[in-house]
Coordinates of C-alpha atoms (C1' of nucleotides) in Angstrom, one line a residue:
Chain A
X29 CA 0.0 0.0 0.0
X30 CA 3.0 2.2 0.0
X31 CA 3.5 2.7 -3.6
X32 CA -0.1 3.5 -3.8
X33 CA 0.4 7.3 -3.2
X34 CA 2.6 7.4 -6.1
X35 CA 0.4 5.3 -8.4
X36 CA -2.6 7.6 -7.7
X37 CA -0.9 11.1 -8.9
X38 CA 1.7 9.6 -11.3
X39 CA 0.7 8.7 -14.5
X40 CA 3.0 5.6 -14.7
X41 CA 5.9 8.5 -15.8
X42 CA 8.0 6.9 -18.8
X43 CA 11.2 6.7 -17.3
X44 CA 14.1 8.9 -19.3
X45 CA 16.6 7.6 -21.4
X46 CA 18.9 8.9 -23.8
X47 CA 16.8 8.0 -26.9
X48 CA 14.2 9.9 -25.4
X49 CA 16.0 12.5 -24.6
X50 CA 17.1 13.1 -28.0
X51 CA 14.2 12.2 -29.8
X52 CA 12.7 15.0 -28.1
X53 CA 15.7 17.3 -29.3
X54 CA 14.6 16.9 -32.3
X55 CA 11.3 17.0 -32.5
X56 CA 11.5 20.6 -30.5
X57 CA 14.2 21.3 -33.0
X58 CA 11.6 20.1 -35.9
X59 CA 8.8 22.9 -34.8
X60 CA 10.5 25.9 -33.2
X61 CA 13.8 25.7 -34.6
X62 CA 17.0 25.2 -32.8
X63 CA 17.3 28.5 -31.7
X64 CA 13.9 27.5 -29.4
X65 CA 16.5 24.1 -28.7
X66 CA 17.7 24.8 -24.8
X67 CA 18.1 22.5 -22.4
X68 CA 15.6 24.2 -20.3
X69 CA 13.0 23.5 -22.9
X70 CA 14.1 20.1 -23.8
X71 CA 13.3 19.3 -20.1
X72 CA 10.1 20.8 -20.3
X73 CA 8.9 18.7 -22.9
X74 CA 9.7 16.2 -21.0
X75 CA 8.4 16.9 -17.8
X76 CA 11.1 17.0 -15.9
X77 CA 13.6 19.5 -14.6
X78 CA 16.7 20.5 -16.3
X79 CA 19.7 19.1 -14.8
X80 CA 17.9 15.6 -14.8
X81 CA 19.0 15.5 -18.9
X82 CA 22.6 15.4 -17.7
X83 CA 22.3 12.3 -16.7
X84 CA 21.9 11.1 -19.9
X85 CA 24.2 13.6 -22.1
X86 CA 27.6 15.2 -21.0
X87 CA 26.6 18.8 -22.4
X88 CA 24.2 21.1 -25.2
X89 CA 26.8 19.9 -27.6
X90 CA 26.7 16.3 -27.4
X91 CA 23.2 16.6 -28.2
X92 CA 23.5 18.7 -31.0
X93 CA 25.8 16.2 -32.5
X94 CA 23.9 13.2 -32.1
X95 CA 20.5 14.7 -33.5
X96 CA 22.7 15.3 -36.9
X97 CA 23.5 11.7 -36.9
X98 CA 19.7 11.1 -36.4
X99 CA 19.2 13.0 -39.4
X100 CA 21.5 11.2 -41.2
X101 CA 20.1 7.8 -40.3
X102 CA 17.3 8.4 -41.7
X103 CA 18.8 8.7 -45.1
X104 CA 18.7 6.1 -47.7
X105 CA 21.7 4.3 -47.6
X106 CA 22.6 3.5 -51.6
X107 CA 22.6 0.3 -52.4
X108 CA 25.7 -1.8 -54.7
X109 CA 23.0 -2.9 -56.6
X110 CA 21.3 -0.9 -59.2
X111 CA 22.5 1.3 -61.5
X112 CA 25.0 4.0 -59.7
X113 CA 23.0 7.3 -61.1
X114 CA 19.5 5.8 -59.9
X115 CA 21.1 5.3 -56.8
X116 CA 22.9 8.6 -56.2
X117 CA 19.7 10.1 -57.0
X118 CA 17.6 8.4 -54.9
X119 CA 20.5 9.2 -52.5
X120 CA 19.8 12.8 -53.1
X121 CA 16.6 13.1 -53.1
X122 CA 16.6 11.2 -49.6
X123 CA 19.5 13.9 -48.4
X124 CA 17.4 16.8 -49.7
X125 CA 14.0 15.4 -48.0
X126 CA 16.0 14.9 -44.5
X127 CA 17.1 18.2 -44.9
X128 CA 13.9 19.7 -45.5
X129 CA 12.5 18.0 -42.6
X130 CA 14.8 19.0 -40.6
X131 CA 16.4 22.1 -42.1
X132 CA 18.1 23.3 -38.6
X133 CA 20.1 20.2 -39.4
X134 CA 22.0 22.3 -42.4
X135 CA 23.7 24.9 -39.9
X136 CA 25.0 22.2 -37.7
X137 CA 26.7 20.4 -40.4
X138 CA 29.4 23.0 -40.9
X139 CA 29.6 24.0 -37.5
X140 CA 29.4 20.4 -35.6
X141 CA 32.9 18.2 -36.9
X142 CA 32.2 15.2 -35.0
X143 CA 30.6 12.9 -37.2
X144 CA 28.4 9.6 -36.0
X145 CA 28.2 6.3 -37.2
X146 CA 25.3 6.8 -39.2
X147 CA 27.1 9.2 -40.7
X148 CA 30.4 7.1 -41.6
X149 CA 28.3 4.7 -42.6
X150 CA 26.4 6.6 -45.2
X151 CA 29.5 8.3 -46.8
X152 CA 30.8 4.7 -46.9
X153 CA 28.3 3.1 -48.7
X154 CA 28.2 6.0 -51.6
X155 CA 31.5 5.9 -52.1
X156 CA 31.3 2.0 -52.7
X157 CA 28.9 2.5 -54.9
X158 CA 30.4 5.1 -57.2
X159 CA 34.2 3.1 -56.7
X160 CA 31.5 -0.2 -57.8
X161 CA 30.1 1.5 -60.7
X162 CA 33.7 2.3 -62.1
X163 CA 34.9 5.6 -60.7
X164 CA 38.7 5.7 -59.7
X165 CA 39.6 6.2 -56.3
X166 CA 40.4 9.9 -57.2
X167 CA 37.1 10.0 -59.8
X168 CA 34.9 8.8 -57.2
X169 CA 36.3 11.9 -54.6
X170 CA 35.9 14.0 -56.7
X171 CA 32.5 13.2 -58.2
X172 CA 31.2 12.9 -54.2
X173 CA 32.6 16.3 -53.6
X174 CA 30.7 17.6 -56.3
X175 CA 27.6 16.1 -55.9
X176 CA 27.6 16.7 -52.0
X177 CA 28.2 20.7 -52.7
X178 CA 25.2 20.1 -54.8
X179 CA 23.0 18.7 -52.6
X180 CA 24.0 20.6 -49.4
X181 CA 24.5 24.0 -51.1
X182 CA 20.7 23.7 -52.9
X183 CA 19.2 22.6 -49.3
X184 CA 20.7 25.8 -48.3
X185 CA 19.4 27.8 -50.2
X186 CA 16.2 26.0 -49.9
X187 CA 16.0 26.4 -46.3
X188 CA 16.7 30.3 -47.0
X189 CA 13.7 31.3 -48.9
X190 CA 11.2 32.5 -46.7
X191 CA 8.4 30.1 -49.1
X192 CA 8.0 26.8 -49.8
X193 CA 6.0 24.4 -52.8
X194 CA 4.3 25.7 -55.4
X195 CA 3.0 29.1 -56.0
X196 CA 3.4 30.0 -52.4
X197 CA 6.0 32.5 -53.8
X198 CA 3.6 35.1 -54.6
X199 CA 2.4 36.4 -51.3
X200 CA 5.8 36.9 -49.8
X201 CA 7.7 38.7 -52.3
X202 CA 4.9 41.2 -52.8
X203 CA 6.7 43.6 -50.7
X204 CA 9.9 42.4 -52.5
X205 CA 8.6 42.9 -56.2
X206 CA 7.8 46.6 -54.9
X207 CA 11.6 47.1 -54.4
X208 CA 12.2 45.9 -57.3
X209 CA 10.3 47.9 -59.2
X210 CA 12.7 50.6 -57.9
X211 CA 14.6 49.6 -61.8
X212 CA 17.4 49.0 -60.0
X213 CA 17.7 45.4 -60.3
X214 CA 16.4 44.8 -63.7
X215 CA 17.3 41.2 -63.9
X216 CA 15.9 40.1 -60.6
X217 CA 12.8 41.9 -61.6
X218 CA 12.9 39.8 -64.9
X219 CA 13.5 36.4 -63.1
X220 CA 11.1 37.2 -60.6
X221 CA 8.1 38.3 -62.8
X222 CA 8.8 35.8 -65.9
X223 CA 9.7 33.0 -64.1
X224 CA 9.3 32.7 -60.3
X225 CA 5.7 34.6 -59.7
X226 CA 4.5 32.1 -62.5
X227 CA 2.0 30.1 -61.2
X228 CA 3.1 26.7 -60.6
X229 CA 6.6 27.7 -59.9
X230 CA 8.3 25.6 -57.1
X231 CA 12.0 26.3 -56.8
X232 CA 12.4 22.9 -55.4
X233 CA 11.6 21.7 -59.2
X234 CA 15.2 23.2 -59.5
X235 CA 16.8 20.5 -58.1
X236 CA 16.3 17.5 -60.6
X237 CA 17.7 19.3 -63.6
X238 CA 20.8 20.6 -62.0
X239 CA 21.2 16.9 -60.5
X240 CA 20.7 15.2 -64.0
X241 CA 22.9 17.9 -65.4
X242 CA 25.8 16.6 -63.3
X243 CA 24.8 12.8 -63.1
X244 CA 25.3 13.0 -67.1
X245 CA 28.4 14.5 -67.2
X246 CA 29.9 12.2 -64.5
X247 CA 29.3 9.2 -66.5
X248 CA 32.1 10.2 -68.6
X249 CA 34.8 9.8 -65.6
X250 CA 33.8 5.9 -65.1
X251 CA 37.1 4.4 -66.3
X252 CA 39.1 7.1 -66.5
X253 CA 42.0 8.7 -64.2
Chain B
X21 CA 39.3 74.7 -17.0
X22 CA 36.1 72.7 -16.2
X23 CA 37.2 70.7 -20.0
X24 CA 40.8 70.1 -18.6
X25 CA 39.7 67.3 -16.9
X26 CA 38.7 65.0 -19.6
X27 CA 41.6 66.3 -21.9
X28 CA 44.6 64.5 -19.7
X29 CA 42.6 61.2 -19.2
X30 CA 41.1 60.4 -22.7
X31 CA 43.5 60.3 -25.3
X32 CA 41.3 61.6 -28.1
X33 CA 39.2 58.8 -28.4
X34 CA 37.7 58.2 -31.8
X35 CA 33.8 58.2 -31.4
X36 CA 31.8 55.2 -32.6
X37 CA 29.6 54.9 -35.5
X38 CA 27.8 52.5 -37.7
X39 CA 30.7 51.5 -39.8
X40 CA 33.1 50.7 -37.4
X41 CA 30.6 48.8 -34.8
X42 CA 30.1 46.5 -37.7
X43 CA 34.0 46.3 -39.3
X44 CA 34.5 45.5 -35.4
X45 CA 32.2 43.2 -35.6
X46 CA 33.5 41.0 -38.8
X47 CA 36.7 41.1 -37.4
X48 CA 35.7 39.4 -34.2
X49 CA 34.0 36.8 -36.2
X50 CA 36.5 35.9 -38.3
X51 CA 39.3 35.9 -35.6
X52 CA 37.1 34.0 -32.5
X53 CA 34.0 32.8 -34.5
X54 CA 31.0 34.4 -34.7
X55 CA 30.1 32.5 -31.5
X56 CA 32.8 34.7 -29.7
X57 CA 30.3 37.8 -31.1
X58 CA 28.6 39.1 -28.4
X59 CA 27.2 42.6 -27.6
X60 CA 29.4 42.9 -24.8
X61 CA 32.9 41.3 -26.2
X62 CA 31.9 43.9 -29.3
X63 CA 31.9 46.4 -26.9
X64 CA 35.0 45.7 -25.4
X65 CA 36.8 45.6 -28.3
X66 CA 35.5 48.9 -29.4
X67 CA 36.7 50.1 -25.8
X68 CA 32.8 51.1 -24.9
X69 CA 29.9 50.2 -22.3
X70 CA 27.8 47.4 -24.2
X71 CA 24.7 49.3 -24.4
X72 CA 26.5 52.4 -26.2
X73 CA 26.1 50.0 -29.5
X74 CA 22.5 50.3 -29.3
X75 CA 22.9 54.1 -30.4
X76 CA 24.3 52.7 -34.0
X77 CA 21.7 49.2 -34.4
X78 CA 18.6 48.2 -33.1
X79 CA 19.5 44.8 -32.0
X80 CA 21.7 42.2 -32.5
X81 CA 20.1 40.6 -35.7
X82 CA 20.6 44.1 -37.3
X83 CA 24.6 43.8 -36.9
X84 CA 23.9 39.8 -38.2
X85 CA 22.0 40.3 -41.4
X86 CA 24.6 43.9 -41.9
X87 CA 27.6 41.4 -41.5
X88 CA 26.5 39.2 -44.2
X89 CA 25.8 42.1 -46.2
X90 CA 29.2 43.4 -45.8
X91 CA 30.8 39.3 -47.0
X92 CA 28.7 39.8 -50.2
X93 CA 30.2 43.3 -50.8
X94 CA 33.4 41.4 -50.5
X95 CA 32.8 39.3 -53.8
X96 CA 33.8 40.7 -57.5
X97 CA 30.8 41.8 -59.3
X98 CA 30.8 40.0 -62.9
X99 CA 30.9 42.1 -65.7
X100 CA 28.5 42.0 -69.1
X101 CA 31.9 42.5 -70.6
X102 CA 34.3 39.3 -71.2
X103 CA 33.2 35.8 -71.6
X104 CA 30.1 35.1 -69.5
X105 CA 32.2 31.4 -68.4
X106 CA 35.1 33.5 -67.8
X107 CA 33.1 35.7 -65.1
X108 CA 31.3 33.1 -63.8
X109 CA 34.6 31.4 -62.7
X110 CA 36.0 34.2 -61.1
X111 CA 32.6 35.0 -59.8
X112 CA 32.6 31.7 -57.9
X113 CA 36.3 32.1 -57.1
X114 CA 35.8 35.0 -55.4
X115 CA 32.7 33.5 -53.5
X116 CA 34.6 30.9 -52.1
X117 CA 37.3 33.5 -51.2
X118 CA 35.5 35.7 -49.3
X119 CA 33.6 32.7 -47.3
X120 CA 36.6 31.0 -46.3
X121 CA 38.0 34.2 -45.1
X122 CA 34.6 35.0 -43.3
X123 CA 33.5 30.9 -42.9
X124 CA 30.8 32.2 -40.0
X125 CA 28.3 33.8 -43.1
X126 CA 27.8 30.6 -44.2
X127 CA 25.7 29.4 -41.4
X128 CA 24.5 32.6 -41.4
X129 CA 23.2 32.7 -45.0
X130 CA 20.2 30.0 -44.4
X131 CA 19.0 31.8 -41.0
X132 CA 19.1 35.6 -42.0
X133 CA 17.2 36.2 -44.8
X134 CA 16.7 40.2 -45.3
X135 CA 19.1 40.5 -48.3
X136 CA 21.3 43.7 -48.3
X137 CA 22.5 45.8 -51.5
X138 CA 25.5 44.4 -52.0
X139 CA 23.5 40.7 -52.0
X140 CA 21.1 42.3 -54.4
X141 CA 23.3 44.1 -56.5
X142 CA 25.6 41.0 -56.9
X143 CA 22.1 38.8 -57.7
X144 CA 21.5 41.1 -60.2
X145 CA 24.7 41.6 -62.2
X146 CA 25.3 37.2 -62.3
X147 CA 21.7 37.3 -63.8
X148 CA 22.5 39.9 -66.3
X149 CA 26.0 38.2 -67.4
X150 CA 24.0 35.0 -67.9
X151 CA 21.2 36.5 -69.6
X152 CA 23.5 38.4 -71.6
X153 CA 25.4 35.3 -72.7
X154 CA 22.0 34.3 -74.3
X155 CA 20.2 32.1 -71.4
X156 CA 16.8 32.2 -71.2
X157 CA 15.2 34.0 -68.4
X158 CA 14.3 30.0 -67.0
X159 CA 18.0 28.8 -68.7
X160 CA 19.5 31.6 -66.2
X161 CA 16.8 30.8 -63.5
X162 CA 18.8 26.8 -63.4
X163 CA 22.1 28.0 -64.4
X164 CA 22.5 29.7 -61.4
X165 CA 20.5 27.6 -58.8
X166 CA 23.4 25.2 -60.1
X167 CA 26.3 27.4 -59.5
X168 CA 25.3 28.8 -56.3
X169 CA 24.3 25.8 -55.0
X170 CA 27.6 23.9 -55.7
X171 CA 29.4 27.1 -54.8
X172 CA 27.4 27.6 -51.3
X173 CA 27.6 23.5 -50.6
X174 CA 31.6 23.6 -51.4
X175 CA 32.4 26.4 -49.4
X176 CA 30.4 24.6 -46.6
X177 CA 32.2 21.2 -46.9
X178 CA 35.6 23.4 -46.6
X179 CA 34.4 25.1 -43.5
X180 CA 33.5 21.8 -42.0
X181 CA 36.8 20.2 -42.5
X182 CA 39.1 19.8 -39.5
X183 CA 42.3 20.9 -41.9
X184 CA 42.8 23.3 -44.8
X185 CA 45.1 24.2 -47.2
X186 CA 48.0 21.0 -48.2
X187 CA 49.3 18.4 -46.3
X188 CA 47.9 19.9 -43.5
X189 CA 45.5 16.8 -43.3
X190 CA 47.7 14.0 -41.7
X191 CA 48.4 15.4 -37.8
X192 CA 44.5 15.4 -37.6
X193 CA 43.8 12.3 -39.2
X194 CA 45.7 10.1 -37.7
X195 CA 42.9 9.4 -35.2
X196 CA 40.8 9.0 -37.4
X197 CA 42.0 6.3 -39.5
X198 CA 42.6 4.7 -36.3
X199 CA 38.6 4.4 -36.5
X200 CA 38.7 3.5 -40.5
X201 CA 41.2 1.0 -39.7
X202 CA 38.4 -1.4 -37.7
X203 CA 37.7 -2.5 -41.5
X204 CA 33.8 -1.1 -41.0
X205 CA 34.5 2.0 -43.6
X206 CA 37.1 0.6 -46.1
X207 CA 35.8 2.7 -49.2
X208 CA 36.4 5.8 -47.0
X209 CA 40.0 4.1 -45.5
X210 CA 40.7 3.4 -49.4
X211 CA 39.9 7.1 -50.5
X212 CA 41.9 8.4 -47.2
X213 CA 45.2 6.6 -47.6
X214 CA 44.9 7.1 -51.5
X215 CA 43.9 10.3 -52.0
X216 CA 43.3 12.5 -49.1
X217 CA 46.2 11.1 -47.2
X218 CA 49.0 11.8 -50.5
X219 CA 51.5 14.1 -50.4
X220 CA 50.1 17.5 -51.8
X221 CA 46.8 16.2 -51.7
X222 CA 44.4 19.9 -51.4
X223 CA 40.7 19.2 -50.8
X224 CA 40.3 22.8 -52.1
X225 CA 41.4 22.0 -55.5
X226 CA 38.4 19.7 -56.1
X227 CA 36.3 22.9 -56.6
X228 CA 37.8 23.6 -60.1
X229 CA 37.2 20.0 -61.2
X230 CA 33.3 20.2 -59.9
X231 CA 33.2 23.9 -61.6
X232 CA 34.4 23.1 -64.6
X233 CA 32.0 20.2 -65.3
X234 CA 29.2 22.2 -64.6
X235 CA 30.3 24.9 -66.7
X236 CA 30.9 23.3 -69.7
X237 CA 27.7 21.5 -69.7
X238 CA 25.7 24.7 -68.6
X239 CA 27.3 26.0 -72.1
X240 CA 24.5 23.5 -73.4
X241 CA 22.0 25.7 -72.4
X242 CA 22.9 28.6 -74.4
X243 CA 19.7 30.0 -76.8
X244 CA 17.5 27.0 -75.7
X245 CA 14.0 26.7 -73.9
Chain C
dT4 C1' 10.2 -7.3 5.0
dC5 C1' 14.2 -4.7 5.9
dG6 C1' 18.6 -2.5 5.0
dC7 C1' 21.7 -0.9 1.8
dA8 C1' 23.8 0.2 -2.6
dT9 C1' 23.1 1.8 -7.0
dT10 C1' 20.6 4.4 -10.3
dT11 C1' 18.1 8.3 -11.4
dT12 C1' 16.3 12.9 -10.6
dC13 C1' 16.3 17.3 -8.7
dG14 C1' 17.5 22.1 -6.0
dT15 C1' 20.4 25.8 -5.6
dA16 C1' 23.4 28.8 -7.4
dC17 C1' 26.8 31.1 -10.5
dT18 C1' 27.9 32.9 -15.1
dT19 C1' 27.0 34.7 -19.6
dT20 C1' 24.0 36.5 -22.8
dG21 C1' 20.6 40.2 -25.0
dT22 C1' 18.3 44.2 -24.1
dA23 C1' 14.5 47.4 -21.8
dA24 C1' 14.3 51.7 -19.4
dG25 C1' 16.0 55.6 -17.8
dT26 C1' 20.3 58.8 -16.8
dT27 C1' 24.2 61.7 -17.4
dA28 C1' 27.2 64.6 -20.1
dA29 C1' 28.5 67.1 -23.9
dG30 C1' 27.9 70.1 -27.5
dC31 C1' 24.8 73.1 -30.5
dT32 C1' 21.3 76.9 -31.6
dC33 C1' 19.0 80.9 -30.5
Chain D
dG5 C1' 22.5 80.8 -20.4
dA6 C1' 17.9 77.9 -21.7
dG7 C1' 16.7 74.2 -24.1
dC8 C1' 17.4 70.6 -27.4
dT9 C1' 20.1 66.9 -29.7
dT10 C1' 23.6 63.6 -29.7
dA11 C1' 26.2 60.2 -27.5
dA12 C1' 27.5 57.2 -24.0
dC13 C1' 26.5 55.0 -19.7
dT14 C1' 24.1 52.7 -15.3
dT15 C1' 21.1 49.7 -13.6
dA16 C1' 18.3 45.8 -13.9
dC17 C1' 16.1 41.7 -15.6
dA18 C1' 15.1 37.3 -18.0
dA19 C1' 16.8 33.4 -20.3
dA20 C1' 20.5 30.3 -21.1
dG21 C1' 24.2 26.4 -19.8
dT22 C1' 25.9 23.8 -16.2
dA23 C1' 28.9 22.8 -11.6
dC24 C1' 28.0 20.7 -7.3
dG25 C1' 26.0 17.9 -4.3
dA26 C1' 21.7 16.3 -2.0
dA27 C1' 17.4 13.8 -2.4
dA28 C1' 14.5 10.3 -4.1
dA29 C1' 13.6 6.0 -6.5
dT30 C1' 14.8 1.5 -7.4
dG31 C1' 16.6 -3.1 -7.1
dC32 C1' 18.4 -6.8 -4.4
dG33 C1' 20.3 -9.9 -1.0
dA34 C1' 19.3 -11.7 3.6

DNA sequence: TCGCATTTTCGTACTTTGTAAGTTAAGCTC
DNA sequence: GAGCTTAACTTACAAAGTACGAAAATGCGA
């Protein structure tokens, strides 16, 4: 009957753990942004009080590195199988999804150098699949480093525009057309009333025909070097 | 006499403005990381009580998005003149100059996004070389979603690397082919001890490699669509 | 069931940050 | 000199990370 007290107020509390813990990370990270990340939040989501999370993580940092290995895990991993440009672009389209889900994740990369094993693993298995699919040792570097730059850099720039899917463009850069219209940036007023304020315009659509542009002129390295 | 006071203490000090809160401010970032930026080191550094900076910005944000602003004003402006490949290299060159000497604007380009003159200006003149090399207005839309993309995403891998410049790599590495050698990452052991791992061996010299593909296929585009 | 050790959680407190609100001290104009 | 403007400062507070150690919960052998 002692443990009754305890049953009556408590809902059966799920105890912590570190998954939890930085589950939770990112899911806060997911709908405020990481700026709204602190460890005094994190708790609160919780419900529990701050300094209980160090039991499960040495410091703020620790967890901002694991969450990007999170990220990373939920990549595709491309497989040795199949033809190498359906796989790196099924690799990249996975990247640029996790990315958009979790576009806080971008910032960390360049900032955070202590990568995870999800993370080894994935650079890994892309690498075995260009080296599979031909590529020289040196080919296949330099055909990751390009695509990579690729993928990051346009989830960058992604995450930086203040819209997002089709046609959502238009509301937003009202305010932006007007400066515009100032003449002093003719070409940005050309792009932006010929091409982005179209309907149907989704600069995410960008990100195939760059990718194909590059996929095709890398299949001219296989063999080489 | 009532001045004389002031006159033997304060040698002459140069009063604060706009400008040189925010040159102060760049310089801080690029010497301690713009994590080492705060109101109050700023103010130090300009020999002044924290809240005098407040006379010159509204907030911190304001000194952020004016920072960036400054990094863009950095970059060479591409002329109509010349070969529009030509400018387009040395546009990107210069890019990647100006954010490895300022590597903090990177992270800062997908959070801030009230674009400054120089951003604008430079937006508009790469536009205008492209259009004038006879891209469409949807040609020049891709083209340079392409470039900046790989230019943004390369300067990003850079920042994120642990070494820089040649040869530089093996004193940091060592540890971590300590981890490659457990045999679970042998495409990225193979590409470590040979590529990255060879005398001379420059990750920033893959940039003109990925550049030059992209260019010469972007030539493609020229009069289509 | 009790006592005790281990595991887990918390309370308090200190430091660093951005900045709101109001204050002092020069100069400038009339 | 009165009053205004410009420029810098003082004080104060809320929010953040986390050091240190105590408290509570839990599990387990006797």
């Amino acid at each position: 009957m002692k443990s009754r007290e305890k049953e009556d107020k408590l809902p059966a509390r799920i105890p912590l753990s570190r998954e939890r813990v930085l589950t939770c990370a990112v899911s806060i990270a997911d709908r405020d942004g990481i700026g709204a990340l602190t460890m005094r939040s994190l708790a609160a989501a919780l419900e529990v009080k701050p300094m209980s999370l160090y039991y499960y993580v040495a410091n703020k940092g620790e967890i901002l590195d694991a969450i990007v290995d999170m990220v990373y895990a939920e990549i595709d991993v491309p497989s040795a199988d199949g033809d190498w440009d359906d796989e790196m672009r099924r690799r990249a389209a996975s990247v640029r999804d996790a990315l958009g889900r979790h576009p806080w994740a971008i910032g960390l990369l360049e900032s955070r150098t202590a990568p995870g094993p999800a993370t080894l693993r994935h650079h890994d298995a892309t690498l075995g699949v260009l080296r599979g699919a031909g590529f020289s040792v040196k080919a296949a570097a330099h055909a990751y480093a390009l695509l990579d730059s690729y993928t990051y850099g346009f989830a960058m720039q992604e995450a930086a525009l203040p819209f997002n899917g089709p046609d959502t463009a238009a509301s937003i850069t009202d305010p932006i057309v007007q400066l515009f219209a100032t003449g002093q940036y003719p070409h940005l007023m050309e792009i932006a009333t010929e091409h982005v304020l179209q309907p149907g315009y989704d600069f995410g659509d960008e990100f195939a025909i760059g990718l194909e542009l590059i996929l095709e002129s890398l299949s001219r390295w296989i063999g080489r070097d």
